């Protein structure tokens, strides 16, 4: 960011989100309505970028867009909503920890299956080498 503001194209480049998605997030209330330049182009500020980075973390950790929208609406209302926002984040974190444990179990099962296949392949190769009459 070379100035106090960035364009939608620059924000798109920073976040990997399309301009269409950024406009959707604004329309859905996830991003606050942003200021406009004299030519009508959106002008995002650094706090918009920081907020969007947090939104993307929530999204990447599995929070639904409906919950993100609800969280964003609470945020706009200010400090009076801190307890509600805290409760939302704590619930999301609990769900995330449970999901991570579930994924760890799945990963462990895959590790076991991979080890079993490697042993079976190694055993098959040894058996093949021992068979007489083969090339």
PDB file of C-alpha atoms in Angstrom:
ATOM      1  CA  UNK A   1       0.000   0.000   0.000  1.00  0.00           C
ATOM      2  CA  UNK A   2       1.666   3.169  -1.135  1.00  0.00           C
ATOM      3  CA  UNK A   3      -1.178   5.482  -0.025  1.00  0.00           C
ATOM      4  CA  UNK A   4      -3.770   5.392   2.726  1.00  0.00           C
ATOM      5  CA  UNK A   5      -6.188   3.651   0.368  1.00  0.00           C
ATOM      6  CA  UNK A   6      -6.100   0.703  -1.998  1.00  0.00           C
ATOM      7  CA  UNK A   7      -8.346  -0.220  -4.884  1.00  0.00           C
ATOM      8  CA  UNK A   8     -10.514  -3.294  -5.167  1.00  0.00           C
ATOM      9  CA  UNK A   9      -7.986  -4.732  -7.633  1.00  0.00           C
ATOM     10  CA  UNK A  10      -5.141  -4.248  -5.169  1.00  0.00           C
ATOM     11  CA  UNK A  11      -7.194  -5.813  -2.351  1.00  0.00           C
ATOM     12  CA  UNK A  12      -8.043  -8.679  -4.668  1.00  0.00           C
ATOM     13  CA  UNK A  13      -4.331  -9.202  -5.318  1.00  0.00           C
ATOM     14  CA  UNK A  14      -3.503  -9.092  -1.606  1.00  0.00           C
ATOM     15  CA  UNK A  15      -6.189 -11.563  -0.565  1.00  0.00           C
ATOM     16  CA  UNK A  16      -6.614 -13.799  -3.582  1.00  0.00           C
ATOM     17  CA  UNK A  17     -10.334 -12.993  -3.594  1.00  0.00           C
ATOM     18  CA  UNK A  18     -11.958 -11.825  -6.789  1.00  0.00           C
ATOM     19  CA  UNK A  19     -13.395  -8.326  -7.066  1.00  0.00           C
ATOM     20  CA  UNK A  20     -16.792 -10.015  -7.439  1.00  0.00           C
ATOM     21  CA  UNK A  21     -16.333 -11.777  -4.071  1.00  0.00           C
ATOM     22  CA  UNK A  22     -15.240  -8.552  -2.397  1.00  0.00           C
ATOM     23  CA  UNK A  23     -18.344  -6.784  -3.708  1.00  0.00           C
ATOM     24  CA  UNK A  24     -20.465  -9.746  -2.525  1.00  0.00           C
ATOM     25  CA  UNK A  25     -18.926  -9.517   0.962  1.00  0.00           C
ATOM     26  CA  UNK A  26     -19.755  -5.819   1.057  1.00  0.00           C
ATOM     27  CA  UNK A  27     -23.328  -6.394  -0.106  1.00  0.00           C
ATOM     28  CA  UNK A  28     -23.751  -9.228   2.414  1.00  0.00           C
ATOM     29  CA  UNK A  29     -22.611  -7.004   5.274  1.00  0.00           C
ATOM     30  CA  UNK A  30     -19.393  -8.893   5.933  1.00  0.00           C
ATOM     31  CA  UNK A  31     -17.359  -5.903   4.780  1.00  0.00           C
ATOM     32  CA  UNK A  32     -18.589  -2.480   5.738  1.00  0.00           C
ATOM     33  CA  UNK A  33     -19.518  -0.176   2.883  1.00  0.00           C
ATOM     34  CA  UNK A  34     -16.248   1.388   1.818  1.00  0.00           C
ATOM     35  CA  UNK A  35     -15.455   4.928   0.810  1.00  0.00           C
ATOM     36  CA  UNK A  36     -15.363   5.908  -2.799  1.00  0.00           C
ATOM     37  CA  UNK A  37     -12.970   8.004  -4.830  1.00  0.00           C
ATOM     38  CA  UNK A  38     -14.303  10.885  -6.932  1.00  0.00           C
ATOM     39  CA  UNK A  39     -14.522   8.464  -9.879  1.00  0.00           C
ATOM     40  CA  UNK A  40     -16.697   6.077  -7.818  1.00  0.00           C
ATOM     41  CA  UNK A  41     -14.042   3.410  -7.321  1.00  0.00           C
ATOM     42  CA  UNK A  42     -13.888   1.689  -3.955  1.00  0.00           C
ATOM     43  CA  UNK A  43     -11.123   2.867  -1.622  1.00  0.00           C
ATOM     44  CA  UNK A  44     -10.184   0.336   1.052  1.00  0.00           C
ATOM     45  CA  UNK A  45      -8.273   1.343   4.153  1.00  0.00           C
ATOM     46  CA  UNK A  46      -5.702  -0.649   6.105  1.00  0.00           C
ATOM     47  CA  UNK A  47      -8.275  -1.542   8.768  1.00  0.00           C
ATOM     48  CA  UNK A  48     -10.475  -3.004   5.981  1.00  0.00           C
ATOM     49  CA  UNK A  49      -7.539  -5.201   4.975  1.00  0.00           C
ATOM     50  CA  UNK A  50      -6.962  -6.350   8.560  1.00  0.00           C
ATOM     51  CA  UNK A  51     -10.665  -7.112   9.012  1.00  0.00           C
ATOM     52  CA  UNK A  52     -10.761  -9.056   5.749  1.00  0.00           C
ATOM     53  CA  UNK A  53      -7.698 -11.080   6.796  1.00  0.00           C
ATOM     54  CA  UNK A  54      -9.564 -12.033   9.991  1.00  0.00           C
ATOM     55  CA  UNK A  55     -12.701 -12.893   8.012  1.00  0.00           C
ATOM     56  CA  UNK A  56     -10.621 -15.178   5.792  1.00  0.00           C
ATOM     57  CA  UNK A  57      -9.169 -16.912   8.851  1.00  0.00           C
ATOM     58  CA  UNK A  58     -12.688 -17.546  10.111  1.00  0.00           C
ATOM     59  CA  UNK A  59     -13.705 -18.840   6.697  1.00  0.00           C
ATOM     60  CA  UNK A  60     -10.629 -21.062   6.336  1.00  0.00           C
ATOM     61  CA  UNK A  61     -11.294 -22.567   9.742  1.00  0.00           C
ATOM     62  CA  UNK A  62     -14.814 -23.509   8.721  1.00  0.00           C
ATOM     63  CA  UNK A  63     -17.026 -20.718  10.048  1.00  0.00           C
ATOM     64  CA  UNK A  64     -20.069 -20.352   7.825  1.00  0.00           C
ATOM     65  CA  UNK A  65     -20.698 -17.138   5.926  1.00  0.00           C
ATOM     66  CA  UNK A  66     -23.936 -16.745   7.895  1.00  0.00           C
ATOM     67  CA  UNK A  67     -21.984 -16.823  11.174  1.00  0.00           C
ATOM     68  CA  UNK A  68     -19.315 -14.511   9.774  1.00  0.00           C
ATOM     69  CA  UNK A  69     -22.073 -12.108   8.728  1.00  0.00           C
ATOM     70  CA  UNK A  70     -23.603 -12.302  12.217  1.00  0.00           C
ATOM     71  CA  UNK A  71     -20.191 -11.640  13.776  1.00  0.00           C
ATOM     72  CA  UNK A  72     -19.647  -8.676  11.425  1.00  0.00           C
ATOM     73  CA  UNK A  73     -23.042  -7.233  12.345  1.00  0.00           C
ATOM     74  CA  UNK A  74     -22.172  -7.496  16.034  1.00  0.00           C
ATOM     75  CA  UNK A  75     -18.805  -5.856  15.406  1.00  0.00           C
ATOM     76  CA  UNK A  76     -20.461  -2.858  13.760  1.00  0.00           C
ATOM     77  CA  UNK A  77     -22.614  -2.340  16.863  1.00  0.00           C
ATOM     78  CA  UNK A  78     -19.503  -1.794  18.970  1.00  0.00           C
ATOM     79  CA  UNK A  79     -18.264  -2.701  22.419  1.00  0.00           C
ATOM     80  CA  UNK A  80     -21.693  -3.607  23.758  1.00  0.00           C
ATOM     81  CA  UNK A  81     -21.435  -6.790  21.678  1.00  0.00           C
ATOM     82  CA  UNK A  82     -18.038  -7.910  22.995  1.00  0.00           C
ATOM     83  CA  UNK A  83     -19.531 -10.721  25.147  1.00  0.00           C
ATOM     84  CA  UNK A  84     -21.566 -12.040  22.193  1.00  0.00           C
ATOM     85  CA  UNK A  85     -18.545 -11.904  19.873  1.00  0.00           C
ATOM     86  CA  UNK A  86     -16.404 -13.649  22.482  1.00  0.00           C
ATOM     87  CA  UNK A  87     -19.021 -16.393  22.815  1.00  0.00           C
ATOM     88  CA  UNK A  88     -19.133 -16.851  19.036  1.00  0.00           C
ATOM     89  CA  UNK A  89     -15.348 -17.139  18.803  1.00  0.00           C
ATOM     90  CA  UNK A  90     -15.152 -19.538  21.740  1.00  0.00           C
ATOM     91  CA  UNK A  91     -17.806 -21.798  20.203  1.00  0.00           C
ATOM     92  CA  UNK A  92     -16.029 -21.662  16.854  1.00  0.00           C
ATOM     93  CA  UNK A  93     -12.729 -22.545  18.499  1.00  0.00           C
ATOM     94  CA  UNK A  94     -14.328 -25.509  20.299  1.00  0.00           C
ATOM     95  CA  UNK A  95     -15.691 -26.769  16.991  1.00  0.00           C
ATOM     96  CA  UNK A  96     -12.312 -26.204  15.336  1.00  0.00           C
ATOM     97  CA  UNK A  97     -10.465 -28.156  18.040  1.00  0.00           C
ATOM     98  CA  UNK A  98     -12.955 -31.019  17.677  1.00  0.00           C
ATOM     99  CA  UNK A  99     -12.529 -30.967  13.884  1.00  0.00           C
ATOM    100  CA  UNK A 100      -8.735 -30.965  14.234  1.00  0.00           C
ATOM    101  CA  UNK A 101      -8.959 -34.027  16.508  1.00  0.00           C
ATOM    102  CA  UNK A 102     -11.205 -35.714  13.941  1.00  0.00           C
ATOM    103  CA  UNK A 103      -8.737 -34.910  11.166  1.00  0.00           C
ATOM    104  CA  UNK A 104      -5.860 -36.191  13.285  1.00  0.00           C
ATOM    105  CA  UNK A 105      -7.710 -39.506  13.683  1.00  0.00           C
ATOM    106  CA  UNK A 106      -8.270 -39.657   9.923  1.00  0.00           C
ATOM    107  CA  UNK A 107      -4.620 -38.853   9.272  1.00  0.00           C
ATOM    108  CA  UNK A 108      -3.543 -41.578  11.680  1.00  0.00           C
ATOM    109  CA  UNK A 109      -5.782 -44.108   9.918  1.00  0.00           C
ATOM    110  CA  UNK A 110      -4.259 -43.089   6.579  1.00  0.00           C
ATOM    111  CA  UNK A 111      -0.750 -43.465   8.020  1.00  0.00           C
ATOM    112  CA  UNK A 112      -1.661 -46.992   9.181  1.00  0.00           C
ATOM    113  CA  UNK A 113      -3.054 -47.918   5.758  1.00  0.00           C
ATOM    114  CA  UNK A 114       0.006 -46.489   3.968  1.00  0.00           C
ATOM    115  CA  UNK A 115       2.338 -48.504   6.226  1.00  0.00           C
ATOM    116  CA  UNK A 116       0.292 -51.647   5.583  1.00  0.00           C
ATOM    117  CA  UNK A 117       0.448 -51.151   1.807  1.00  0.00           C
ATOM    118  CA  UNK A 118       4.192 -50.508   1.902  1.00  0.00           C
ATOM    119  CA  UNK A 119       4.688 -53.743   3.851  1.00  0.00           C
ATOM    120  CA  UNK A 120       2.485 -55.654   1.411  1.00  0.00           C
ATOM    121  CA  UNK A 121       4.373 -54.245  -1.591  1.00  0.00           C
ATOM    122  CA  UNK A 122       7.749 -55.020   0.007  1.00  0.00           C
ATOM    123  CA  UNK A 123       6.609 -58.571   0.817  1.00  0.00           C
ATOM    124  CA  UNK A 124       5.326 -59.064  -2.734  1.00  0.00           C
ATOM    125  CA  UNK A 125       8.660 -57.893  -4.170  1.00  0.00           C
ATOM    126  CA  UNK A 126      10.581 -60.311  -1.929  1.00  0.00           C
ATOM    127  CA  UNK A 127       8.294 -63.173  -2.936  1.00  0.00           C
ATOM    128  CA  UNK A 128       8.685 -62.309  -6.614  1.00  0.00           C
ATOM    129  CA  UNK A 129      12.500 -62.269  -6.346  1.00  0.00           C
ATOM    130  CA  UNK A 130      12.507 -65.722  -4.764  1.00  0.00           C
ATOM    131  CA  UNK A 131      10.318 -67.436  -7.360  1.00  0.00           C
ATOM    132  CA  UNK A 132      12.424 -69.720  -9.566  1.00  0.00           C
ATOM    133  CA  UNK A 133      12.131 -69.644 -13.307  1.00  0.00           C
ATOM    134  CA  UNK A 134      11.467 -65.942 -13.625  1.00  0.00           C
ATOM    135  CA  UNK A 135      13.738 -63.694 -15.654  1.00  0.00           C
TER     136      UNK A 135
END
